[in-house]
C-alpha cells in the first residue's frame, strides 16, 4: 500500500514522524518488589541488558531465563527533537501491568498484556537526552487473560513458557498540537460507500479546522471530501463508486483478489496542513445467511489452520516482519484460505500482510482460566480494546472471545457464566455489528453466530459415522460429540447457524517418543498424509459442515502436531496438503 513503511508497527494509521525504540535496553529483575520504594526510576539498578521487544524468557532477548520473575524493569535514554509539540510513547504489547516514568516523573500505567496502549510524555521531556524507565509486573494468576502461557512452574500439555514484560515494539511518535487521534472505517459494499468515524485531538474546534479525505486505487484517483472539524468526534461518508477502477465501479476484497484502496487523511488549519495519516481499506462484507457464511454475498467454505504464533527463539514475539509474511506465504502454499489466530493478538503487521495477501483471519482473545468478578471486569475491558484496535482490517472476518469454556468452566449449567458470555457477545456486536461472533468456540455454546465443534477423531470413517446423518442428534444436544461435551449449554438450542469443525487433526509427527500431540503419533510422512487425508476428506463430505480448522501451523515447544517444525520447515509435502485441502466434495 502507499502508506507502507517497513517495520512500522501500526500499518493502518501511518505517520512519517516516528522513532523505533527496539534494541538494547538496560534491564533488571525485582523479585522482592522494592524497585518503586527504592526509586529505581530515578537511579536505575541495571543487572542485565535485554534486546527489546523480546521477553527475558527467550533466546532472542540475550537473557534466556525461563524462571518466573514477577517484576521486571527497563531503562534507556532517548534523544528528543528540540522542536516538538506532542510526543507519544506507544507500546504495542507489554504483559501484564506496565508503569512508565520519564526523567523521574511518573506518567501512568496500563493493565493488559495483548493490546496497544499509548502515553503522552510531552510534559516530562527536556530537549536532548531523556531517561525512560518502565516497570512491568506479571503473575501466574489464572484470572488474567494469558492465552497459552502456562500458570505453573513447568510447561504442560499445550501450555507453554510464560511471557513477561515488553514483547512487541516500543516507539515514539511526534504529533502537532491538533491531530487525528483515530479513525473507524466501515465499508458498505452494496451502497459503494465507506463510513468514517474520527476521533480528534485539538485545543480548539471550528470552521477553521478542516479534515480532508482522499481515496485512490492503485494510483487512480477515486474521490475526496473536505469537512469542518467542529467537535472531538467527526462522522462522514465517502462515495467510492468509480468506473475507473472496474466496470462495476468497485473492487471487492476477497482471498483470491485482495483488492485494497489507499486512503489519506489530512488535517488543515488556516490553510496549512498540520497532520497527515496514510491508511487503506478493503470493500468486503461478511454475514450469516441460514446455514452459510457469506463473503460479499456468496457462500465461502473456510479452510482454516490454527496458528498460535510462537517462534522457537522468540516465543510470542515474531523475530521480524519478514517472518510474519513468510508464515502467511507458507499457509497459502498449503491450500488454506484463512487462519484462526489462536489465543493471541498478533503483531498488527501480521494483519497488514493478511490484508495484502488475502488470508482470512479469526481474531481470538487470550483466555483466562478462572471465573470471578475481577476476571469478568478485566476480560471485558481488554476484549473491547482488542476489537476496537483491529476493527479496520478486512482480513478479520470473525471474533472469537472465548475458547472451550476456558475461564467459564461451569458454563454448561451455571447461569452467571452463561450470562457473561451473552454479555461478551452483545458488547462485541455493539462495537462491530457486521462480523460473526463465536463466544465459546468448540462446545457448550450459548449465543453464537456460528456453531463450532472441536473433534480430534483420527479416523475419517468414524468421523463420518458420527456426523454424516446425525445433525439433529448432535446439534439437538441429544448426544455428546466429544468425550461428554455437548454442542450447547443447558437452556440454549440450535437455531440454524452455520457449522464449522474449528479444531481437528493435531497429528503428532516425530521420530522419537518425546513431545505431545493428539492421538497416536505417526512415524512417517506417508502415515501423516494418510491420516490427514482421511479426516479432512471426511469433514468435507458432511454437507452441513461449512468449513474446518486444522491444528496446527507449526510445532510449539513440547507440542509436536504442526505441519511445520518450530524452525518453519515443512514436515510433509506441502503440495500434497494443498491438493487434499482444495479437493471439493459437492460444495
Coordinates of C-alpha atoms in Angstrom, one line a residue:
X1 CA 0.0 0.0 0.0
X2 CA 1.1 3.6 -0.5
X3 CA 1.3 4.1 3.3
X4 CA 3.5 1.1 3.9
X5 CA 6.7 1.7 5.8
X6 CA 8.8 -1.4 6.6
X7 CA 8.7 -2.3 10.4
X8 CA 6.2 0.5 11.1
X9 CA 4.2 -1.0 14.0
X10 CA 0.7 0.4 13.1
X11 CA 0.4 -0.1 9.4
X12 CA -3.2 1.1 9.1
X13 CA -2.6 4.5 10.6
X14 CA 0.8 5.7 9.4
X15 CA 2.7 8.9 10.1
X16 CA 6.2 9.6 8.9
X17 CA 7.5 11.2 12.0
X18 CA 8.3 8.3 14.4
X19 CA 11.2 6.6 16.1
X20 CA 11.6 2.9 16.7
X21 CA 12.9 2.2 20.3
X22 CA 13.5 -1.5 19.8
X23 CA 17.0 -2.6 20.6
X24 CA 19.3 -2.8 23.6
X25 CA 17.8 -1.6 26.9
X26 CA 19.1 -1.8 30.5
X27 CA 17.2 -4.4 32.4
X28 CA 16.7 -5.7 36.0
X29 CA 14.8 -8.3 37.9
X30 CA 13.0 -7.1 41.0
X31 CA 12.0 -10.3 42.8
X32 CA 11.3 -8.6 46.1
X33 CA 9.4 -5.8 44.5
X34 CA 11.5 -3.0 46.1
X35 CA 12.1 -1.0 42.9
X36 CA 9.4 1.6 43.4
X37 CA 10.2 2.0 47.1
X38 CA 13.9 2.4 46.3
X39 CA 13.1 4.8 43.3
X40 CA 14.8 2.8 40.6
X41 CA 13.0 5.2 38.2
X42 CA 15.5 7.9 39.4
X43 CA 18.6 5.7 39.8
X44 CA 18.3 2.6 37.8
X45 CA 19.9 -0.6 39.1
X46 CA 20.9 -2.5 36.0
X47 CA 21.7 -6.2 36.3
X48 CA 21.4 -7.2 32.6
X49 CA 21.0 -5.9 29.1
X50 CA 18.0 -7.0 27.1
X51 CA 17.1 -6.9 23.4
X52 CA 13.6 -5.3 23.3
X53 CA 11.0 -6.4 22.3
X54 CA 11.9 -10.0 23.2
X55 CA 10.9 -11.2 26.7
X56 CA 13.6 -12.3 29.0
X57 CA 12.5 -15.9 28.7
X58 CA 13.6 -16.1 25.1
X59 CA 16.9 -16.7 23.5
X60 CA 16.4 -13.6 21.3
X61 CA 16.4 -11.4 24.4
X62 CA 20.0 -12.3 25.1
X63 CA 19.0 -13.4 28.7
X64 CA 17.0 -16.6 28.2
X65 CA 15.9 -17.4 31.7
X66 CA 12.6 -19.3 31.9
X67 CA 12.1 -19.0 35.7
X68 CA 9.2 -16.8 36.8
X69 CA 10.1 -13.2 37.8
X70 CA 7.0 -11.2 38.7
X71 CA 8.6 -7.7 38.4
X72 CA 11.0 -6.5 35.8
X73 CA 12.4 -3.1 34.9
X74 CA 13.7 -1.5 31.7
X75 CA 15.7 1.7 31.1
X76 CA 17.1 3.5 28.1
X77 CA 17.9 7.0 27.1
X78 CA 16.4 8.7 24.0
X79 CA 17.2 11.9 22.2
X80 CA 14.1 14.1 21.6
X81 CA 14.0 16.6 18.8
X82 CA 14.0 20.2 20.1
X83 CA 11.0 21.4 18.1
X84 CA 8.2 19.3 19.3
X85 CA 4.5 19.9 20.3
X86 CA 3.5 16.5 21.5
X87 CA 5.4 13.3 21.9
X88 CA 3.5 10.0 22.4
X89 CA 5.2 6.8 23.6
X90 CA 3.5 3.7 22.2
X91 CA 3.7 0.1 23.5
X92 CA 2.3 -2.5 21.0
X93 CA 2.2 -5.1 23.8
X94 CA 3.5 -5.4 27.3
X95 CA 2.5 -8.2 29.7
X96 CA 0.9 -7.5 32.2
X97 CA 0.8 -4.3 34.2
X98 CA 3.1 -1.6 32.9
X99 CA 4.2 1.6 34.6
X100 CA 6.1 4.4 33.0
X101 CA 8.4 7.1 34.3
X102 CA 10.2 9.8 32.1
X103 CA 13.0 11.7 33.7
X104 CA 11.9 10.5 37.1
X105 CA 8.3 11.7 36.7
X106 CA 5.5 9.1 36.8
X107 CA 3.4 9.1 33.6
X108 CA 0.9 6.4 34.2
X109 CA 0.1 2.7 33.9
X110 CA -1.7 0.2 31.7
X111 CA -3.2 -3.2 32.6
X112 CA -3.4 -5.9 29.9
X113 CA -0.9 -7.9 28.0
X114 CA -2.1 -8.0 24.4
X115 CA -3.4 -4.7 23.1
X116 CA -1.6 -1.5 22.2
X117 CA -1.5 1.4 24.6
X118 CA -0.1 4.9 24.4
X119 CA 1.0 7.6 26.8
X120 CA 1.6 11.3 26.3
X121 CA 5.1 12.1 27.7
X122 CA 5.4 15.6 26.4
X123 CA 5.3 17.5 29.8
X124 CA 8.0 15.3 31.3
X125 CA 10.5 15.8 28.4
X126 CA 13.5 18.1 28.1
X127 CA 15.3 18.9 24.9
X128 CA 18.1 16.4 24.2
X129 CA 18.7 13.3 26.3
X130 CA 15.8 11.8 28.3
X131 CA 15.5 8.8 30.6
X132 CA 12.7 6.3 30.0
X133 CA 12.1 3.8 32.8
X134 CA 9.5 1.0 32.6
X135 CA 8.3 -1.4 35.2
X136 CA 6.2 -4.4 34.2
X137 CA 4.5 -6.8 36.7
X138 CA 3.1 -10.1 35.8
X139 CA 2.0 -13.3 37.6
X140 CA 0.8 -16.8 37.2
X141 CA -2.7 -15.8 38.2
X142 CA -5.5 -17.6 36.2
X143 CA -7.9 -14.7 36.4
X144 CA -5.9 -12.6 33.9
X145 CA -6.1 -13.1 30.1
X146 CA -3.0 -15.2 29.5
X147 CA -3.7 -17.3 26.4
X148 CA -1.4 -20.2 26.1
X149 CA 1.1 -19.0 28.7
X150 CA 1.5 -21.6 31.5
X151 CA 0.3 -20.9 35.0
X152 CA 2.6 -23.5 36.6
X153 CA 6.3 -23.5 37.1
X154 CA 6.7 -26.0 34.3
X155 CA 5.1 -26.3 30.8
X156 CA 2.5 -29.0 30.3
X157 CA 0.3 -30.3 27.5
X158 CA -0.4 -27.4 25.2
X159 CA 0.6 -24.6 27.6
X160 CA 4.0 -23.0 27.2
X161 CA 6.7 -20.9 28.8
X162 CA 5.2 -17.6 30.1
X163 CA 5.8 -14.2 28.5
X164 CA 6.8 -11.4 30.9
X165 CA 7.2 -7.7 30.1
X166 CA 7.6 -5.9 26.8
X167 CA 7.0 -8.3 23.9
X168 CA 6.0 -6.0 21.0
X169 CA 7.5 -2.9 19.5
X170 CA 8.0 0.3 21.6
X171 CA 8.1 3.5 19.6
X172 CA 7.9 7.3 19.8
X173 CA 5.6 9.4 17.7
X174 CA 5.8 13.2 17.2
X175 CA 2.4 15.0 16.9
X176 CA 1.2 18.5 16.2
X177 CA -0.9 20.3 18.8
X178 CA -4.1 19.4 16.8
X179 CA -4.1 15.9 15.3
X180 CA -6.2 13.0 14.1
X181 CA -6.4 10.5 17.0
X182 CA -8.1 7.5 15.4
X183 CA -10.5 6.5 12.6
X184 CA -13.0 3.8 12.3
X185 CA -13.7 2.7 8.7
X186 CA -16.8 0.6 7.8
X187 CA -17.3 -0.5 4.2
X188 CA -20.7 -0.7 2.7
X189 CA -20.2 -2.7 -0.5
X190 CA -23.8 -2.7 -1.7
X191 CA -24.1 1.1 -1.4
X192 CA -20.4 1.6 -2.5
X193 CA -19.6 4.0 0.3
X194 CA -17.2 4.0 3.2
X195 CA -18.4 5.1 6.6
X196 CA -15.9 7.1 8.6
X197 CA -15.8 8.0 12.3
X198 CA -12.8 10.0 13.5
X199 CA -11.6 10.9 17.0
X200 CA -9.8 14.2 17.0
X201 CA -7.4 15.8 19.5
X202 CA -7.3 19.6 19.3
X203 CA -7.3 22.5 21.8
X204 CA -10.0 24.3 19.6
X205 CA -12.6 23.2 17.1
X206 CA -14.4 25.1 14.5
X207 CA -14.7 26.0 10.8
X208 CA -11.0 26.9 10.5
X209 CA -10.1 23.3 11.2
X210 CA -10.7 21.1 8.1
X211 CA -10.4 17.4 7.6
X212 CA -9.6 16.2 4.0
X213 CA -10.1 12.6 2.9
X214 CA -8.7 11.3 -0.4
X215 CA -9.3 7.8 -1.8
X216 CA -7.4 6.1 -4.6
X217 CA -7.0 2.7 -6.1
X218 CA -3.6 1.6 -7.4
X219 CA -2.7 5.2 -8.1
X220 CA -6.0 6.1 -9.7
X221 CA -8.0 8.9 -8.0
X222 CA -11.4 7.8 -6.8
X223 CA -12.9 10.6 -4.6
X224 CA -12.2 13.2 -2.0
X225 CA -14.2 15.2 0.6
X226 CA -13.4 18.1 2.9
X227 CA -15.4 18.6 6.2
X228 CA -15.0 21.0 9.1
X229 CA -13.9 19.7 12.5
X230 CA -16.5 21.1 14.9
X231 CA -16.1 18.5 17.7
X232 CA -13.9 15.8 19.0
X233 CA -15.9 13.2 17.2
X234 CA -16.4 13.6 13.4
X235 CA -18.6 11.4 11.3
X236 CA -19.0 11.3 7.5
X237 CA -19.2 9.1 4.4
X238 CA -17.4 9.0 1.2
X239 CA -18.7 7.6 -2.1
X240 CA -16.1 5.3 -3.7
X241 CA -18.1 4.4 -6.9
X242 CA -15.7 4.9 -9.8
X243 CA -15.7 3.1 -13.2
X244 CA -12.0 4.0 -13.4
X245 CA -11.3 1.0 -11.0
X246 CA -13.5 -1.5 -12.8
X247 CA -16.7 -2.0 -14.9
X248 CA -18.9 -2.3 -11.8
X249 CA -17.4 0.8 -10.1
X250 CA -16.0 -1.1 -7.2
X251 CA -13.2 -3.6 -6.4
X252 CA -14.2 -6.0 -3.7
X253 CA -11.7 -7.6 -1.3
X254 CA -11.6 -11.4 -1.4
X255 CA -8.9 -14.0 -0.6
X256 CA -8.4 -14.7 -4.3
X257 CA -8.4 -11.0 -5.2
X258 CA -7.4 -8.9 -2.1
X259 CA -8.1 -5.6 -3.6
X260 CA -7.3 -2.7 -1.3
X261 CA -7.9 1.1 -1.6
X262 CA -5.5 3.7 -0.4
X263 CA -6.9 6.4 1.8
X264 CA -5.2 9.6 3.1
X265 CA -6.4 11.9 5.8
X266 CA -5.0 15.4 6.2
X267 CA -5.9 18.0 8.9
X268 CA -5.7 21.7 7.8
X269 CA -5.6 24.8 10.0
X270 CA -5.9 28.2 8.4
X271 CA -4.8 26.8 5.0
X272 CA -1.8 24.9 6.4
X273 CA -1.6 21.1 6.6
X274 CA -0.7 20.1 10.1
X275 CA -1.3 16.3 10.2
X276 CA -1.1 13.6 7.6
X277 CA -2.3 10.0 8.0
X278 CA -1.8 7.2 5.5
X279 CA -4.1 4.2 5.5
X280 CA -6.0 1.7 3.4
X281 CA -9.3 -0.3 3.4
X282 CA -11.0 -3.2 1.7
X283 CA -14.5 -3.2 0.4
X284 CA -16.0 -6.5 1.7
X285 CA -18.8 -7.7 3.8
X286 CA -19.2 -10.9 5.8
X287 CA -22.6 -12.1 7.1
X288 CA -24.6 -15.2 8.0
X289 CA -27.5 -16.3 5.9
X290 CA -29.1 -19.6 7.1
X291 CA -26.5 -22.3 7.3
X292 CA -23.8 -20.4 5.3
X293 CA -21.2 -17.8 5.9
X294 CA -21.3 -15.3 3.0
X295 CA -18.4 -13.3 1.8
X296 CA -19.6 -10.5 -0.4
X297 CA -22.9 -12.2 -0.8
X298 CA -21.5 -15.6 -1.8
X299 CA -21.0 -18.8 0.4
X300 CA -17.4 -19.4 1.3
X301 CA -16.0 -22.7 2.5
X302 CA -13.4 -21.8 5.1
X303 CA -10.2 -23.9 5.0
X304 CA -8.5 -22.6 8.2
X305 CA -5.5 -23.6 10.1
X306 CA -4.8 -23.0 13.8
X307 CA -2.0 -20.5 14.2
X308 CA -0.5 -19.9 17.7
X309 CA 2.1 -17.5 16.5
X310 CA 5.1 -18.9 18.5
X311 CA 8.7 -18.9 17.4
X312 CA 11.5 -21.2 18.6
X313 CA 13.9 -18.4 19.8
X314 CA 11.4 -15.6 20.5
X315 CA 8.2 -17.3 21.6
X316 CA 5.2 -14.9 21.2
X317 CA 7.3 -12.2 19.6
X318 CA 7.8 -12.5 15.8
X319 CA 11.5 -12.4 15.0
X320 CA 10.9 -10.0 12.1
X321 CA 8.3 -8.6 9.8
X322 CA 9.7 -10.9 7.1
X323 CA 9.0 -13.9 9.3
X324 CA 5.3 -12.9 9.6
X325 CA 5.0 -12.6 5.8
X326 CA 6.8 -15.9 5.3
X327 CA 4.3 -17.7 7.6
X328 CA 1.4 -16.3 5.6
X329 CA 3.0 -17.4 2.3
X330 CA 3.5 -20.9 3.6
X331 CA 0.0 -21.2 4.9
X332 CA -1.3 -20.1 1.4
X333 CA 1.1 -22.6 -0.1
X334 CA -0.6 -25.4 1.8
X335 CA -4.0 -24.5 0.3
X336 CA -5.6 -22.8 3.3
X337 CA -7.6 -19.6 2.8
X338 CA -7.5 -18.5 6.5
X339 CA -6.1 -18.8 10.0
X340 CA -7.6 -19.0 13.4
X341 CA -5.1 -16.9 15.3
X342 CA -5.3 -18.9 18.5
X343 CA -5.1 -17.4 22.0
X344 CA -3.1 -14.4 20.8
X345 CA -3.5 -10.9 19.5
X346 CA -0.8 -10.9 16.8
X347 CA 1.5 -8.1 15.8
X348 CA -0.5 -5.8 13.6
X349 CA 2.0 -6.2 10.8
X350 CA 0.7 -9.7 10.5
X351 CA -2.8 -8.4 9.9
X352 CA -1.4 -6.0 7.3
X353 CA 0.1 -8.8 5.3
X354 CA -3.1 -10.9 5.7
X355 CA -4.9 -7.9 4.2
X356 CA -2.4 -7.6 1.3
X357 CA -2.0 -11.3 0.6
X358 CA -5.6 -12.3 1.1
X359 CA -5.7 -14.6 4.1
X360 CA -8.9 -14.7 6.2
X361 CA -8.5 -14.3 10.0
X362 CA -10.4 -15.4 13.0
X363 CA -9.3 -13.0 15.8
X364 CA -9.4 -14.7 19.2
X365 CA -8.9 -13.4 22.8
X366 CA -6.3 -14.8 25.1
X367 CA -8.1 -16.9 27.7
X368 CA -8.4 -16.7 31.4
X369 CA -8.7 -19.9 33.4
X370 CA -10.7 -18.9 36.5
X371 CA -14.1 -17.2 36.8
X372 CA -14.8 -14.4 39.3
X373 CA -15.8 -10.7 39.2
X374 CA -12.2 -9.5 38.6
X375 CA -11.9 -11.7 35.6
X376 CA -15.2 -10.5 34.2
X377 CA -14.3 -6.9 34.5
X378 CA -10.7 -7.1 33.1
X379 CA -11.6 -9.5 30.3
X380 CA -14.5 -7.3 29.1
X381 CA -12.3 -4.2 29.1
X382 CA -9.4 -5.8 27.4
X383 CA -11.5 -7.6 24.8
X384 CA -13.2 -4.3 23.8
X385 CA -9.7 -2.7 23.3
X386 CA -8.7 -5.6 21.0
X387 CA -11.9 -5.3 18.9
X388 CA -11.5 -1.5 18.5
X389 CA -7.8 -1.7 17.8
X390 CA -8.2 -4.2 14.9
X391 CA -11.6 -3.3 13.6
X392 CA -10.4 -1.8 10.3
X393 CA -8.6 -4.9 8.9
X394 CA -10.7 -6.5 6.1
X395 CA -8.9 -9.9 6.6
X396 CA -10.6 -10.3 10.0
X397 CA -13.9 -12.0 9.4
X398 CA -14.8 -13.5 12.8
X399 CA -14.4 -12.6 16.5
X400 CA -13.7 -15.4 19.0
X401 CA -13.7 -14.1 22.6
X402 CA -13.9 -17.5 24.4
X403 CA -12.5 -20.9 23.6
X404 CA -13.5 -24.4 25.0
X405 CA -15.1 -23.0 28.2
X406 CA -11.7 -21.7 29.4
X407 CA -12.5 -19.1 32.1
X408 CA -16.1 -20.2 32.2
X409 CA -15.7 -23.9 33.3
X410 CA -19.2 -24.3 34.6
X411 CA -20.9 -22.7 31.7
X412 CA -22.9 -25.9 30.9
X413 CA -25.2 -25.3 33.8
X414 CA -24.1 -22.0 35.5
X415 CA -26.4 -19.1 34.7
X416 CA -23.8 -16.5 35.8
X417 CA -21.2 -17.8 33.4
X418 CA -23.8 -18.1 30.6
X419 CA -24.9 -14.5 31.1
X420 CA -21.3 -13.4 31.0
X421 CA -20.9 -15.0 27.5
X422 CA -24.1 -13.4 26.4
X423 CA -22.7 -10.0 27.6
X424 CA -19.5 -10.6 25.6
X425 CA -21.5 -11.4 22.5
X426 CA -23.6 -8.3 22.9
X427 CA -20.8 -5.9 23.6
X428 CA -18.8 -7.2 20.6
X429 CA -21.9 -6.7 18.4
X430 CA -22.3 -3.2 19.9
X431 CA -18.8 -2.4 18.7
X432 CA -19.0 -4.4 15.5
X433 CA -22.4 -5.5 14.3
X434 CA -21.0 -6.7 10.9
X435 CA -18.8 -9.7 11.8
X436 CA -19.9 -13.0 13.1
X437 CA -19.1 -13.7 16.8
X438 CA -18.4 -17.1 18.4
X439 CA -18.5 -16.8 22.2
X440 CA -17.4 -20.3 23.2
X441 CA -15.5 -21.9 20.4
X442 CA -15.6 -25.7 20.5
X443 CA -18.7 -26.7 22.5
X444 CA -21.3 -25.6 25.1
X445 CA -22.4 -22.7 23.0
X446 CA -24.8 -20.1 24.4
X447 CA -25.5 -17.3 21.8
X448 CA -23.3 -17.6 18.7
X449 CA -23.4 -16.7 15.0
X450 CA -21.5 -19.9 14.0
X451 CA -21.7 -23.2 15.8
X452 CA -18.1 -24.6 16.1
X453 CA -17.2 -28.1 17.2
X454 CA -13.7 -29.4 18.2
X455 CA -13.2 -33.1 17.4
X456 CA -9.8 -34.8 17.3
X457 CA -11.1 -38.1 15.9
X458 CA -8.3 -39.7 14.0
X459 CA -10.4 -41.9 11.7
X460 CA -12.3 -40.4 8.8
X461 CA -14.6 -43.4 8.7
X462 CA -15.5 -42.9 12.4
X463 CA -16.0 -39.2 11.9
X464 CA -18.5 -39.8 9.1
X465 CA -20.3 -42.4 11.2
X466 CA -20.7 -39.8 13.9
X467 CA -21.6 -36.8 11.9
X468 CA -23.0 -37.6 8.4
X469 CA -26.6 -38.4 9.2
X470 CA -26.7 -37.3 12.8
X471 CA -27.0 -33.5 12.6
X472 CA -30.3 -33.4 14.6
X473 CA -29.0 -35.5 17.4
X474 CA -25.6 -33.7 17.8
X475 CA -27.0 -30.2 17.4
X476 CA -30.1 -31.0 19.4
X477 CA -27.9 -31.9 22.4
X478 CA -29.2 -35.4 22.4
X479 CA -25.7 -36.9 22.0
X480 CA -22.2 -35.9 23.1
X481 CA -19.8 -35.4 20.1
X482 CA -16.6 -35.2 22.1
X483 CA -16.0 -37.1 25.3
X484 CA -19.0 -35.9 27.2
X485 CA -19.1 -32.5 25.5
X486 CA -22.3 -31.2 24.0
X487 CA -22.9 -28.6 21.4
X488 CA -24.9 -26.3 23.6
X489 CA -25.0 -25.2 27.2
X490 CA -28.2 -26.0 29.1
X491 CA -31.1 -23.8 28.1
X492 CA -29.7 -23.0 24.6
X493 CA -30.6 -24.6 21.3
X494 CA -29.5 -24.7 17.7
X495 CA -31.2 -22.1 15.5
X496 CA -29.9 -23.0 12.1
X497 CA -26.5 -21.4 12.2
X498 CA -23.5 -22.5 10.0
X499 CA -21.5 -25.4 11.5
X500 CA -17.7 -25.5 11.3
X501 CA -15.2 -28.0 12.7
X502 CA -12.9 -25.4 14.2
X503 CA -10.3 -27.8 15.6
X504 CA -9.4 -31.2 14.3
X505 CA -6.3 -33.2 13.4
X506 CA -3.5 -32.3 15.7
X507 CA -1.5 -35.2 14.3
X508 CA 1.7 -35.7 16.4
X509 CA 4.6 -36.4 14.0
X510 CA 8.0 -37.0 15.4
X511 CA 10.5 -39.9 15.0
X512 CA 11.0 -40.3 18.8
X513 CA 8.7 -40.6 21.8
X514 CA 9.2 -37.0 23.0
X515 CA 6.6 -34.3 22.7
X516 CA 2.8 -34.1 22.9
X517 CA 0.0 -34.2 20.4
X518 CA -3.5 -35.6 19.8
X519 CA -3.9 -39.3 19.3
X520 CA -1.2 -41.8 18.4
X521 CA 2.0 -40.5 16.9
X522 CA 2.8 -41.1 13.3
X523 CA 6.4 -42.0 12.4
X524 CA 6.4 -41.4 8.6
X525 CA 5.3 -38.8 6.1
X526 CA 3.1 -41.5 4.5
X527 CA 1.3 -42.2 7.7
X528 CA 0.7 -38.4 8.3
X529 CA -0.7 -37.8 4.8
X530 CA -2.9 -40.9 5.0
X531 CA -4.5 -39.7 8.3
X532 CA -4.7 -36.1 7.2
X533 CA -6.4 -37.0 4.0
X534 CA -8.8 -39.4 5.8
X535 CA -10.2 -36.9 8.3
X536 CA -10.1 -33.8 6.1
X537 CA -11.9 -35.6 3.3
X538 CA -14.5 -36.9 5.8
X539 CA -15.2 -33.4 7.1
X540 CA -15.8 -32.1 3.5
X541 CA -18.2 -35.0 2.8
X542 CA -20.6 -33.8 5.6
X543 CA -23.0 -31.4 3.7
X544 CA -24.0 -29.3 6.7
X545 CA -20.4 -28.5 7.7
X546 CA -19.2 -25.3 6.0
X547 CA -15.5 -25.2 7.0
X548 CA -12.8 -26.5 9.2
X549 CA -9.7 -25.5 11.1
X550 CA -6.7 -27.9 11.2
X551 CA -4.4 -28.0 14.3
X552 CA -1.8 -26.5 13.5
X553 CA 0.7 -24.4 11.6
X554 CA 3.9 -25.3 13.5
X555 CA 5.2 -27.3 16.4
X556 CA 5.3 -25.2 19.5
X557 CA 7.8 -26.2 22.3
X558 CA 6.6 -29.6 23.6
X559 CA 3.6 -29.7 21.2
X560 CA 4.6 -31.6 18.0
X561 CA 1.5 -31.5 15.8
X562 CA 2.5 -28.8 13.4
X563 CA 2.5 -29.2 9.6
X564 CA 5.9 -27.4 10.0
X565 CA 8.6 -27.7 12.6
X566 CA 9.3 -24.9 15.1
X567 CA 12.0 -23.9 12.6
X568 CA 9.3 -23.4 9.9
X569 CA 10.4 -26.4 7.9
X570 CA 7.7 -28.4 6.2
X571 CA 7.4 -31.8 7.9
X572 CA 5.4 -33.2 4.9
X573 CA 5.0 -32.4 1.3
X574 CA 3.0 -29.1 1.2
X575 CA 1.8 -29.8 -2.3
X576 CA 0.0 -32.9 -1.1
X577 CA -1.6 -31.0 1.7
X578 CA -2.7 -28.4 -0.7
X579 CA -4.3 -31.0 -3.0
X580 CA -6.2 -32.5 -0.2
X581 CA -7.4 -29.1 1.1
X582 CA -8.6 -27.9 -2.3
X583 CA -10.3 -31.1 -3.4
X584 CA -14.0 -30.4 -3.5
X585 CA -16.8 -32.7 -2.4
X586 CA -20.2 -31.3 -3.5
X587 CA -19.6 -27.7 -2.3

